[in-house]
């Protein structure tokens, strides 16, 4: 019997998202909004709204990335502040979305790896993953591979697609984490 040779998958290229990527980003996200449980949004935002959200992320100095294969955007990720109150200023929340056809082929790992690396160059010390649906084994395994630990589950906090949905919380340190007290630019410039 002759063994089959599988064609190699195209390389994954992770880069900063550009304005022209937002039609593809909107398509990936709209699919999850309408059919998935990774987000609790129920009405897909427009590409223009997603671009405004990206600009808010960039205004904070945080990364907003896309993954390309053969010139096609197959996923995206970004970091945002975990909460708006000032004491959370060193804690981020990550978001990773991969087109359904590209899942299981390393796209999520490529995006999360670059996202973490980029966030570790800033002042941030912790990253939280808020994973929609406790049955989302792919996202949970992805985050574990990158050093996230389970910190809890909020059972039945969302109702979407006719069912109650949990959120799984996971966390990892960025850089030195909480081993050292951060110094704010405002603190250092006031002395």
mmCIF file of N, CA, C and O in Angstrom, residues 4-102:
data_model
loop_
_atom_site.group_PDB
_atom_site.id
_atom_site.type_symbol
_atom_site.label_atom_id
_atom_site.label_comp_id
_atom_site.label_asym_id
_atom_site.label_seq_id
_atom_site.Cartn_x
_atom_site.Cartn_y
_atom_site.Cartn_z
ATOM 1 N N UNK A 4 -0.140 8.035 1.801
ATOM 2 C CA UNK A 4 -0.480 9.365 1.301
ATOM 3 C C UNK A 4 0.456 10.402 1.894
ATOM 4 O O UNK A 4 0.793 10.352 3.063
ATOM 5 N N UNK A 5 0.856 11.322 1.066
ATOM 6 C CA UNK A 5 1.650 12.443 1.535
ATOM 7 C C UNK A 5 0.733 13.648 1.636
ATOM 8 O O UNK A 5 0.088 14.023 0.663
ATOM 9 N N UNK A 6 0.663 14.199 2.822
ATOM 10 C CA UNK A 6 -0.175 15.369 3.037
ATOM 11 C C UNK A 6 0.596 16.627 2.676
ATOM 12 O O UNK A 6 1.780 16.758 2.995
ATOM 13 N N UNK A 7 -0.072 17.520 2.002
ATOM 14 C CA UNK A 7 0.551 18.796 1.660
ATOM 15 C C UNK A 7 0.731 19.610 2.930
ATOM 16 O O UNK A 7 -0.147 19.631 3.792
ATOM 17 N N UNK A 8 1.878 20.283 3.066
ATOM 18 C CA UNK A 8 2.075 21.105 4.261
ATOM 19 C C UNK A 8 1.095 22.277 4.264
ATOM 20 O O UNK A 8 0.704 22.786 3.212
ATOM 21 N N UNK A 9 0.702 22.669 5.453
ATOM 22 C CA UNK A 9 -0.176 23.830 5.594
ATOM 23 C C UNK A 9 0.617 25.100 5.327
ATOM 24 O O UNK A 9 1.814 25.166 5.627
ATOM 25 N N UNK A 10 -0.045 26.116 4.784
ATOM 26 C CA UNK A 10 0.660 27.381 4.568
ATOM 27 C C UNK A 10 1.143 27.954 5.899
ATOM 28 O O UNK A 10 0.531 27.758 6.947
ATOM 29 N N UNK A 11 2.259 28.657 5.840
ATOM 30 C CA UNK A 11 2.815 29.282 7.039
ATOM 31 C C UNK A 11 1.837 30.313 7.600
ATOM 32 O O UNK A 11 1.075 30.934 6.860
ATOM 33 N N UNK A 12 1.870 30.457 8.901
ATOM 34 C CA UNK A 12 1.039 31.440 9.593
ATOM 35 C C UNK A 12 1.903 32.675 9.843
ATOM 36 O O UNK A 12 2.986 32.578 10.420
ATOM 37 N N UNK A 13 1.413 33.814 9.415
ATOM 38 C CA UNK A 13 2.122 35.075 9.574
ATOM 39 C C UNK A 13 1.283 35.968 10.476
ATOM 40 O O UNK A 13 0.123 36.257 10.162
ATOM 41 N N UNK A 14 1.834 36.372 11.616
ATOM 42 C CA UNK A 14 1.121 37.239 12.563
ATOM 43 C C UNK A 14 1.680 38.651 12.428
ATOM 44 O O UNK A 14 2.898 38.843 12.441
ATOM 45 N N UNK A 15 0.768 39.616 12.303
ATOM 46 C CA UNK A 15 1.167 41.011 12.140
ATOM 47 C C UNK A 15 0.121 41.908 12.783
ATOM 48 O O UNK A 15 -0.960 41.459 13.156
ATOM 49 N N UNK A 16 0.439 43.198 12.883
ATOM 50 C CA UNK A 16 -0.531 44.175 13.373
ATOM 51 C C UNK A 16 -1.706 44.249 12.402
ATOM 52 O O UNK A 16 -1.512 44.222 11.178
ATOM 53 N N UNK A 17 -2.901 44.351 12.939
ATOM 54 C CA UNK A 17 -4.094 44.479 12.110
ATOM 55 C C UNK A 17 -4.092 45.842 11.432
ATOM 56 O O UNK A 17 -3.733 46.847 12.039
ATOM 57 N N UNK A 18 -4.510 45.860 10.182
ATOM 58 C CA UNK A 18 -4.632 47.095 9.412
ATOM 59 C C UNK A 18 -6.108 47.331 9.103
ATOM 60 O O UNK A 18 -6.935 46.409 9.175
ATOM 61 N N UNK A 19 -6.431 48.553 8.745
ATOM 62 C CA UNK A 19 -7.826 48.910 8.472
ATOM 63 C C UNK A 19 -8.452 47.981 7.434
ATOM 64 O O UNK A 19 -9.607 47.583 7.572
ATOM 65 N N UNK A 20 -7.693 47.610 6.423
ATOM 66 C CA UNK A 20 -8.246 46.751 5.364
ATOM 67 C C UNK A 20 -8.521 45.315 5.818
ATOM 68 O O UNK A 20 -9.138 44.547 5.084
ATOM 69 N N UNK A 21 -8.114 44.943 7.018
ATOM 70 C CA UNK A 21 -8.378 43.603 7.551
ATOM 71 C C UNK A 21 -9.766 43.479 8.176
ATOM 72 O O UNK A 21 -10.201 42.370 8.505
ATOM 73 N N UNK A 22 -10.466 44.591 8.353
ATOM 74 C CA UNK A 22 -11.653 44.539 9.196
ATOM 75 C C UNK A 22 -12.880 43.904 8.560
ATOM 76 O O UNK A 22 -13.774 43.457 9.270
ATOM 77 N N UNK A 23 -12.928 43.766 7.270
ATOM 78 C CA UNK A 23 -14.012 42.979 6.665
ATOM 79 C C UNK A 23 -13.830 41.508 7.058
ATOM 80 O O UNK A 23 -14.796 40.837 7.449
ATOM 81 N N UNK A 24 -12.588 41.015 6.980
ATOM 82 C CA UNK A 24 -12.320 39.626 7.368
ATOM 83 C C UNK A 24 -12.514 39.422 8.863
ATOM 84 O O UNK A 24 -13.099 38.420 9.297
ATOM 85 N N UNK A 25 -12.032 40.359 9.671
ATOM 86 C CA UNK A 25 -12.201 40.267 11.121
ATOM 87 C C UNK A 25 -13.681 40.239 11.467
ATOM 88 O O UNK A 25 -14.133 39.419 12.277
ATOM 89 N N UNK A 26 -14.463 41.105 10.839
ATOM 90 C CA UNK A 26 -15.901 41.146 11.099
ATOM 91 C C UNK A 26 -16.553 39.811 10.737
ATOM 92 O O UNK A 26 -17.407 39.321 11.459
ATOM 93 N N UNK A 27 -16.122 39.198 9.650
ATOM 94 C CA UNK A 27 -16.676 37.897 9.257
ATOM 95 C C UNK A 27 -16.369 36.806 10.266
ATOM 96 O O UNK A 27 -17.237 35.994 10.613
ATOM 97 N N UNK A 28 -15.139 36.781 10.752
ATOM 98 C CA UNK A 28 -14.751 35.785 11.760
ATOM 99 C C UNK A 28 -15.557 35.994 13.034
ATOM 100 O O UNK A 28 -16.104 35.043 13.606
ATOM 101 N N UNK A 29 -15.651 37.243 13.472
ATOM 102 C CA UNK A 29 -16.351 37.525 14.720
ATOM 103 C C UNK A 29 -17.850 37.322 14.576
ATOM 104 O O UNK A 29 -18.494 36.764 15.472
ATOM 105 N N UNK A 30 -18.421 37.739 13.456
ATOM 106 C CA UNK A 30 -19.868 37.578 13.246
ATOM 107 C C UNK A 30 -20.269 36.111 13.322
ATOM 108 O O UNK A 30 -21.315 35.771 13.891
ATOM 109 N N UNK A 31 -19.441 35.237 12.772
ATOM 110 C CA UNK A 31 -19.735 33.804 12.838
ATOM 111 C C UNK A 31 -19.798 33.336 14.288
ATOM 112 O O UNK A 31 -20.696 32.585 14.679
ATOM 113 N N UNK A 32 -18.860 33.802 15.112
ATOM 114 C CA UNK A 32 -18.858 33.418 16.530
ATOM 115 C C UNK A 32 -20.035 34.033 17.278
ATOM 116 O O UNK A 32 -20.647 33.400 18.129
ATOM 117 N N UNK A 33 -20.354 35.282 16.957
ATOM 118 C CA UNK A 33 -21.486 35.948 17.604
ATOM 119 C C UNK A 33 -22.781 35.194 17.306
ATOM 120 O O UNK A 33 -23.594 34.948 18.202
ATOM 121 N N UNK A 34 -22.977 34.810 16.066
ATOM 122 C CA UNK A 34 -24.246 34.195 15.651
ATOM 123 C C UNK A 34 -24.347 32.712 15.966
ATOM 124 O O UNK A 34 -25.445 32.204 16.185
ATOM 125 N N UNK A 35 -23.203 31.989 15.988
ATOM 126 C CA UNK A 35 -23.263 30.537 16.140
ATOM 127 C C UNK A 35 -22.453 29.966 17.293
ATOM 128 O O UNK A 35 -22.544 28.793 17.598
ATOM 129 N N UNK A 36 -21.627 30.784 17.921
ATOM 130 C CA UNK A 36 -20.729 30.270 18.948
ATOM 131 C C UNK A 36 -21.013 30.819 20.326
ATOM 132 O O UNK A 36 -21.880 31.672 20.523
ATOM 133 N N UNK A 37 -20.259 30.311 21.280
ATOM 134 C CA UNK A 37 -20.436 30.706 22.677
ATOM 135 C C UNK A 37 -19.193 31.378 23.252
ATOM 136 O O UNK A 37 -19.153 31.675 24.440
ATOM 137 N N UNK A 38 -18.188 31.641 22.415
ATOM 138 C CA UNK A 38 -16.958 32.270 22.909
ATOM 139 C C UNK A 38 -17.169 33.733 23.256
ATOM 140 O O UNK A 38 -16.421 34.290 24.042
ATOM 141 N N UNK A 39 -18.172 34.354 22.684
ATOM 142 C CA UNK A 39 -18.513 35.732 23.021
ATOM 143 C C UNK A 39 -19.969 35.780 23.450
ATOM 144 O O UNK A 39 -20.784 34.999 22.978
ATOM 145 N N UNK A 40 -20.273 36.709 24.314
ATOM 146 C CA UNK A 40 -21.658 36.854 24.768
ATOM 147 C C UNK A 40 -22.399 37.937 23.998
ATOM 148 O O UNK A 40 -23.533 38.248 24.300
ATOM 149 N N UNK A 41 -21.754 38.518 22.986
ATOM 150 C CA UNK A 41 -22.495 39.419 22.101
ATOM 151 C C UNK A 41 -23.476 38.585 21.289
ATOM 152 O O UNK A 41 -23.185 37.435 20.943
ATOM 153 N N UNK A 42 -24.619 39.172 20.969
ATOM 154 C CA UNK A 42 -25.628 38.439 20.208
ATOM 155 C C UNK A 42 -25.964 39.082 18.868
ATOM 156 O O UNK A 42 -26.618 38.471 18.037
ATOM 157 N N UNK A 43 -25.509 40.313 18.662
ATOM 158 C CA UNK A 43 -25.693 41.003 17.390
ATOM 159 C C UNK A 43 -24.302 41.366 16.874
ATOM 160 O O UNK A 43 -23.563 42.089 17.554
ATOM 161 N N UNK A 44 -23.929 40.867 15.701
ATOM 162 C CA UNK A 44 -22.577 41.154 15.205
ATOM 163 C C UNK A 44 -22.354 42.646 14.972
ATOM 164 O O UNK A 44 -23.162 43.301 14.307
ATOM 165 N N UNK A 45 -21.284 43.186 15.509
ATOM 166 C CA UNK A 45 -20.957 44.576 15.225
ATOM 167 C C UNK A 45 -20.469 44.710 13.784
ATOM 168 O O UNK A 45 -19.975 43.745 13.191
ATOM 169 N N UNK A 46 -20.572 45.895 13.254
ATOM 170 C CA UNK A 46 -20.088 46.160 11.905
ATOM 171 C C UNK A 46 -18.564 46.218 11.904
ATOM 172 O O UNK A 46 -17.929 46.356 12.963
ATOM 173 N N UNK A 47 -17.996 46.172 10.705
ATOM 174 C CA UNK A 47 -16.549 46.338 10.579
ATOM 175 C C UNK A 47 -16.130 47.706 11.100
ATOM 176 O O UNK A 47 -15.078 47.837 11.736
ATOM 177 N N UNK A 48 -16.955 48.721 10.870
ATOM 178 C CA UNK A 48 -16.642 50.073 11.369
ATOM 179 C C UNK A 48 -16.596 50.108 12.889
ATOM 180 O O UNK A 48 -15.704 50.731 13.473
ATOM 181 N N UNK A 49 -17.543 49.434 13.545
ATOM 182 C CA UNK A 49 -17.551 49.382 15.013
ATOM 183 C C UNK A 49 -16.316 48.635 15.520
ATOM 184 O O UNK A 49 -15.682 49.059 16.488
ATOM 185 N N UNK A 50 -15.964 47.536 14.870
ATOM 186 C CA UNK A 50 -14.784 46.779 15.281
ATOM 187 C C UNK A 50 -13.511 47.598 15.079
ATOM 188 O O UNK A 50 -12.577 47.513 15.881
ATOM 189 N N UNK A 51 -13.471 48.406 14.047
ATOM 190 C CA UNK A 51 -12.326 49.289 13.825
ATOM 191 C C UNK A 51 -12.214 50.327 14.935
ATOM 192 O O UNK A 51 -11.118 50.611 15.427
ATOM 193 N N UNK A 52 -13.343 50.861 15.375
ATOM 194 C CA UNK A 52 -13.328 51.793 16.513
ATOM 195 C C UNK A 52 -12.816 51.103 17.775
ATOM 196 O O UNK A 52 -12.043 51.681 18.546
ATOM 197 N N UNK A 53 -13.229 49.868 17.990
ATOM 198 C CA UNK A 53 -12.754 49.107 19.146
ATOM 199 C C UNK A 53 -11.242 48.885 19.044
ATOM 200 O O UNK A 53 -10.518 48.971 20.042
ATOM 201 N N UNK A 54 -10.763 48.566 17.847
ATOM 202 C CA UNK A 54 -9.322 48.380 17.645
ATOM 203 C C UNK A 54 -8.576 49.668 17.983
ATOM 204 O O UNK A 54 -7.538 49.643 18.646
ATOM 205 N N UNK A 55 -9.103 50.795 17.531
ATOM 206 C CA UNK A 55 -8.443 52.073 17.793
ATOM 207 C C UNK A 55 -8.356 52.354 19.290
ATOM 208 O O UNK A 55 -7.355 52.889 19.767
ATOM 209 N N UNK A 56 -9.381 51.973 20.054
ATOM 210 C CA UNK A 56 -9.346 52.144 21.511
ATOM 211 C C UNK A 56 -8.254 51.277 22.129
ATOM 212 O O UNK A 56 -7.565 51.699 23.070
ATOM 213 N N UNK A 57 -8.069 50.074 21.610
ATOM 214 C CA UNK A 57 -7.000 49.189 22.076
ATOM 215 C C UNK A 57 -5.639 49.826 21.785
ATOM 216 O O UNK A 57 -4.760 49.896 22.648
ATOM 217 N N UNK A 58 -5.462 50.305 20.559
ATOM 218 C CA UNK A 58 -4.186 50.915 20.175
ATOM 219 C C UNK A 58 -3.904 52.179 20.974
ATOM 220 O O UNK A 58 -2.742 52.457 21.306
ATOM 221 N N UNK A 59 -4.950 52.938 21.303
ATOM 222 C CA UNK A 59 -4.773 54.157 22.097
ATOM 223 C C UNK A 59 -4.185 53.858 23.477
ATOM 224 O O UNK A 59 -3.548 54.722 24.080
ATOM 225 N N UNK A 60 -4.376 52.646 23.968
ATOM 226 C CA UNK A 60 -3.805 52.238 25.255
ATOM 227 C C UNK A 60 -2.402 51.653 25.107
ATOM 228 O O UNK A 60 -1.803 51.213 26.091
ATOM 229 N N UNK A 61 -1.909 51.606 23.881
ATOM 230 C CA UNK A 61 -0.585 51.036 23.636
ATOM 231 C C UNK A 61 -0.574 49.522 23.588
ATOM 232 O O UNK A 61 0.480 48.901 23.708
ATOM 233 N N UNK A 62 -1.747 48.939 23.395
ATOM 234 C CA UNK A 62 -1.877 47.482 23.388
ATOM 235 C C UNK A 62 -1.923 46.946 21.956
ATOM 236 O O UNK A 62 -2.311 47.656 21.033
ATOM 237 N N UNK A 63 -1.561 45.672 21.776
ATOM 238 C CA UNK A 63 -1.544 45.096 20.439
ATOM 239 C C UNK A 63 -2.917 44.609 19.965
ATOM 240 O O UNK A 63 -3.735 44.143 20.758
ATOM 241 N N UNK A 64 -3.125 44.720 18.663
ATOM 242 C CA UNK A 64 -4.295 44.169 17.964
ATOM 243 C C UNK A 64 -3.722 43.500 16.721
ATOM 244 O O UNK A 64 -3.193 44.169 15.845
ATOM 245 N N UNK A 65 -3.790 42.185 16.658
ATOM 246 C CA UNK A 65 -3.054 41.383 15.686
ATOM 247 C C UNK A 65 -3.977 40.581 14.778
ATOM 248 O O UNK A 65 -5.108 40.253 15.166
ATOM 249 N N UNK A 66 -3.485 40.236 13.597
ATOM 250 C CA UNK A 66 -4.158 39.270 12.733
ATOM 251 C C UNK A 66 -3.178 38.173 12.374
ATOM 252 O O UNK A 66 -1.953 38.376 12.393
ATOM 253 N N UNK A 67 -3.725 37.001 12.055
ATOM 254 C CA UNK A 67 -2.940 35.893 11.519
ATOM 255 C C UNK A 67 -3.369 35.699 10.068
ATOM 256 O O UNK A 67 -4.563 35.659 9.776
ATOM 257 N N UNK A 68 -2.389 35.574 9.199
ATOM 258 C CA UNK A 68 -2.633 35.348 7.772
ATOM 259 C C UNK A 68 -2.068 34.003 7.363
ATOM 260 O O UNK A 68 -1.025 33.586 7.856
ATOM 261 N N UNK A 69 -2.770 33.350 6.448
ATOM 262 C CA UNK A 69 -2.238 32.185 5.746
ATOM 263 C C UNK A 69 -2.532 32.410 4.273
ATOM 264 O O UNK A 69 -3.684 32.686 3.902
ATOM 265 N N UNK A 70 -1.529 32.313 3.451
ATOM 266 C CA UNK A 70 -1.674 32.548 2.009
ATOM 267 C C UNK A 70 -2.386 33.860 1.708
ATOM 268 O O UNK A 70 -3.257 33.929 0.826
ATOM 269 N N UNK A 71 -2.090 34.903 2.466
ATOM 270 C CA UNK A 71 -2.671 36.210 2.210
ATOM 271 C C UNK A 71 -4.090 36.395 2.703
ATOM 272 O O UNK A 71 -4.702 37.430 2.474
ATOM 273 N N UNK A 72 -4.636 35.389 3.401
ATOM 274 C CA UNK A 72 -5.997 35.458 3.920
ATOM 275 C C UNK A 72 -5.963 35.575 5.438
ATOM 276 O O UNK A 72 -5.255 34.809 6.101
ATOM 277 N N UNK A 73 -6.725 36.508 5.983
ATOM 278 C CA UNK A 73 -6.823 36.648 7.435
ATOM 279 C C UNK A 73 -7.645 35.474 7.966
ATOM 280 O O UNK A 73 -8.795 35.287 7.572
ATOM 281 N N UNK A 74 -7.031 34.674 8.846
ATOM 282 C CA UNK A 74 -7.688 33.481 9.384
ATOM 283 C C UNK A 74 -7.918 33.564 10.890
ATOM 284 O O UNK A 74 -8.461 32.641 11.497
ATOM 285 N N UNK A 75 -7.514 34.674 11.500
ATOM 286 C CA UNK A 75 -7.737 34.847 12.930
ATOM 287 C C UNK A 75 -7.231 36.198 13.372
ATOM 288 O O UNK A 75 -6.530 36.891 12.630
ATOM 289 N N UNK A 76 -7.630 36.562 14.590
ATOM 290 C CA UNK A 76 -7.157 37.817 15.151
ATOM 291 C C UNK A 76 -7.150 37.722 16.665
ATOM 292 O O UNK A 76 -7.801 36.855 17.260
ATOM 293 N N UNK A 77 -6.364 38.604 17.271
ATOM 294 C CA UNK A 77 -6.294 38.642 18.733
ATOM 295 C C UNK A 77 -5.951 40.058 19.162
ATOM 296 O O UNK A 77 -5.407 40.846 18.389
ATOM 297 N N UNK A 78 -6.287 40.326 20.399
ATOM 298 C CA UNK A 78 -5.945 41.630 20.964
ATOM 299 C C UNK A 78 -5.962 41.522 22.472
ATOM 300 O O UNK A 78 -6.496 40.569 23.049
ATOM 301 N N UNK A 79 -5.351 42.517 23.096
ATOM 302 C CA UNK A 79 -5.398 42.640 24.554
ATOM 303 C C UNK A 79 -6.126 43.933 24.880
ATOM 304 O O UNK A 79 -6.042 44.908 24.132
ATOM 305 N N UNK A 80 -6.838 43.913 25.971
ATOM 306 C CA UNK A 80 -7.543 45.098 26.464
ATOM 307 C C UNK A 80 -7.401 45.121 27.975
ATOM 308 O O UNK A 80 -7.042 44.109 28.591
ATOM 309 N N UNK A 81 -7.673 46.265 28.565
ATOM 310 C CA UNK A 81 -7.662 46.319 30.020
ATOM 311 C C UNK A 81 -8.716 45.359 30.559
ATOM 312 O O UNK A 81 -9.831 45.275 30.019
ATOM 313 N N UNK A 82 -8.374 44.649 31.614
ATOM 314 C CA UNK A 82 -9.314 43.690 32.207
ATOM 315 C C UNK A 82 -10.530 44.404 32.779
ATOM 316 O O UNK A 82 -11.662 43.965 32.589
ATOM 317 N N UNK A 83 -10.326 45.486 33.454
ATOM 318 C CA UNK A 83 -11.394 46.313 34.012
ATOM 319 C C UNK A 83 -10.963 47.767 33.915
ATOM 320 O O UNK A 83 -9.776 48.072 33.849
ATOM 321 N N UNK A 84 -11.921 48.681 33.954
ATOM 322 C CA UNK A 84 -11.627 50.105 33.754
ATOM 323 C C UNK A 84 -11.094 50.814 34.998
ATOM 324 O O UNK A 84 -10.409 51.816 34.881
ATOM 325 N N UNK A 85 -11.378 50.333 36.172
ATOM 326 C CA UNK A 85 -10.943 51.039 37.383
ATOM 327 C C UNK A 85 -9.424 51.042 37.504
ATOM 328 O O UNK A 85 -8.754 50.089 37.134
ATOM 329 N N UNK A 86 -8.870 52.131 38.042
ATOM 330 C CA UNK A 86 -7.417 52.334 38.023
ATOM 331 C C UNK A 86 -6.582 51.219 38.644
ATOM 332 O O UNK A 86 -5.484 50.943 38.162
ATOM 333 N N UNK A 87 -7.055 50.575 39.675
ATOM 334 C CA UNK A 87 -6.240 49.543 40.324
ATOM 335 C C UNK A 87 -5.993 48.338 39.412
ATOM 336 O O UNK A 87 -5.067 47.565 39.656
ATOM 337 N N UNK A 88 -6.778 48.205 38.345
ATOM 338 C CA UNK A 88 -6.594 47.111 37.381
ATOM 339 C C UNK A 88 -5.636 47.477 36.250
ATOM 340 O O UNK A 88 -5.486 46.720 35.302
ATOM 341 N N UNK A 89 -4.967 48.610 36.308
ATOM 342 C CA UNK A 89 -4.205 49.124 35.169
ATOM 343 C C UNK A 89 -3.069 48.222 34.706
ATOM 344 O O UNK A 89 -2.554 48.391 33.596
ATOM 345 N N UNK A 90 -2.653 47.268 35.513
ATOM 346 C CA UNK A 90 -1.580 46.362 35.115
ATOM 347 C C UNK A 90 -2.099 44.980 34.706
ATOM 348 O O UNK A 90 -1.311 44.057 34.511
ATOM 349 N N UNK A 91 -3.409 44.845 34.590
ATOM 350 C CA UNK A 91 -4.015 43.559 34.261
ATOM 351 C C UNK A 91 -4.762 43.667 32.940
ATOM 352 O O UNK A 91 -5.584 44.558 32.753
ATOM 353 N N UNK A 92 -4.463 42.735 32.054
ATOM 354 C CA UNK A 92 -5.060 42.706 30.728
ATOM 355 C C UNK A 92 -5.951 41.488 30.559
ATOM 356 O O UNK A 92 -5.794 40.493 31.270
ATOM 357 N N UNK A 93 -6.856 41.572 29.599
ATOM 358 C CA UNK A 93 -7.659 40.426 29.171
ATOM 359 C C UNK A 93 -7.314 40.168 27.710
ATOM 360 O O UNK A 93 -7.250 41.096 26.904
ATOM 361 N N UNK A 94 -7.070 38.916 27.381
ATOM 362 C CA UNK A 94 -6.785 38.577 25.989
ATOM 363 C C UNK A 94 -8.045 38.090 25.286
ATOM 364 O O UNK A 94 -8.956 37.570 25.919
ATOM 365 N N UNK A 95 -8.083 38.300 23.989
ATOM 366 C CA UNK A 95 -9.149 37.764 23.136
ATOM 367 C C UNK A 95 -8.492 37.177 21.901
ATOM 368 O O UNK A 95 -7.633 37.807 21.288
ATOM 369 N N UNK A 96 -8.901 35.956 21.540
ATOM 370 C CA UNK A 96 -8.368 35.256 20.372
ATOM 371 C C UNK A 96 -9.542 34.642 19.627
ATOM 372 O O UNK A 96 -10.332 33.897 20.218
ATOM 373 N N UNK A 97 -9.649 34.955 18.352
ATOM 374 C CA UNK A 97 -10.702 34.397 17.504
ATOM 375 C C UNK A 97 -10.071 33.841 16.241
ATOM 376 O O UNK A 97 -9.252 34.501 15.604
ATOM 377 N N UNK A 98 -10.470 32.616 15.871
ATOM 378 C CA UNK A 98 -9.925 31.935 14.696
ATOM 379 C C UNK A 98 -11.085 31.509 13.813
ATOM 380 O O UNK A 98 -12.098 30.979 14.306
ATOM 381 N N UNK A 99 -10.942 31.727 12.518
ATOM 382 C CA UNK A 99 -11.962 31.285 11.561
ATOM 383 C C UNK A 99 -12.190 29.787 11.727
ATOM 384 O O UNK A 99 -11.240 29.021 11.947
ATOM 385 N N UNK A 100 -13.428 29.369 11.628
ATOM 386 C CA UNK A 100 -13.767 27.965 11.888
ATOM 387 C C UNK A 100 -12.929 27.004 11.052
ATOM 388 O O UNK A 100 -12.421 26.010 11.562
ATOM 389 N N UNK A 101 -12.724 27.292 9.789
ATOM 390 C CA UNK A 101 -11.970 26.394 8.910
ATOM 391 C C UNK A 101 -10.490 26.305 9.288
ATOM 392 O O UNK A 101 -9.808 25.354 8.904
ATOM 393 N N UNK A 102 -9.976 27.275 10.026
ATOM 394 C CA UNK A 102 -8.553 27.303 10.387
ATOM 395 C C UNK A 102 -8.283 26.769 11.787
ATOM 396 O O UNK A 102 -7.121 26.687 12.202
#
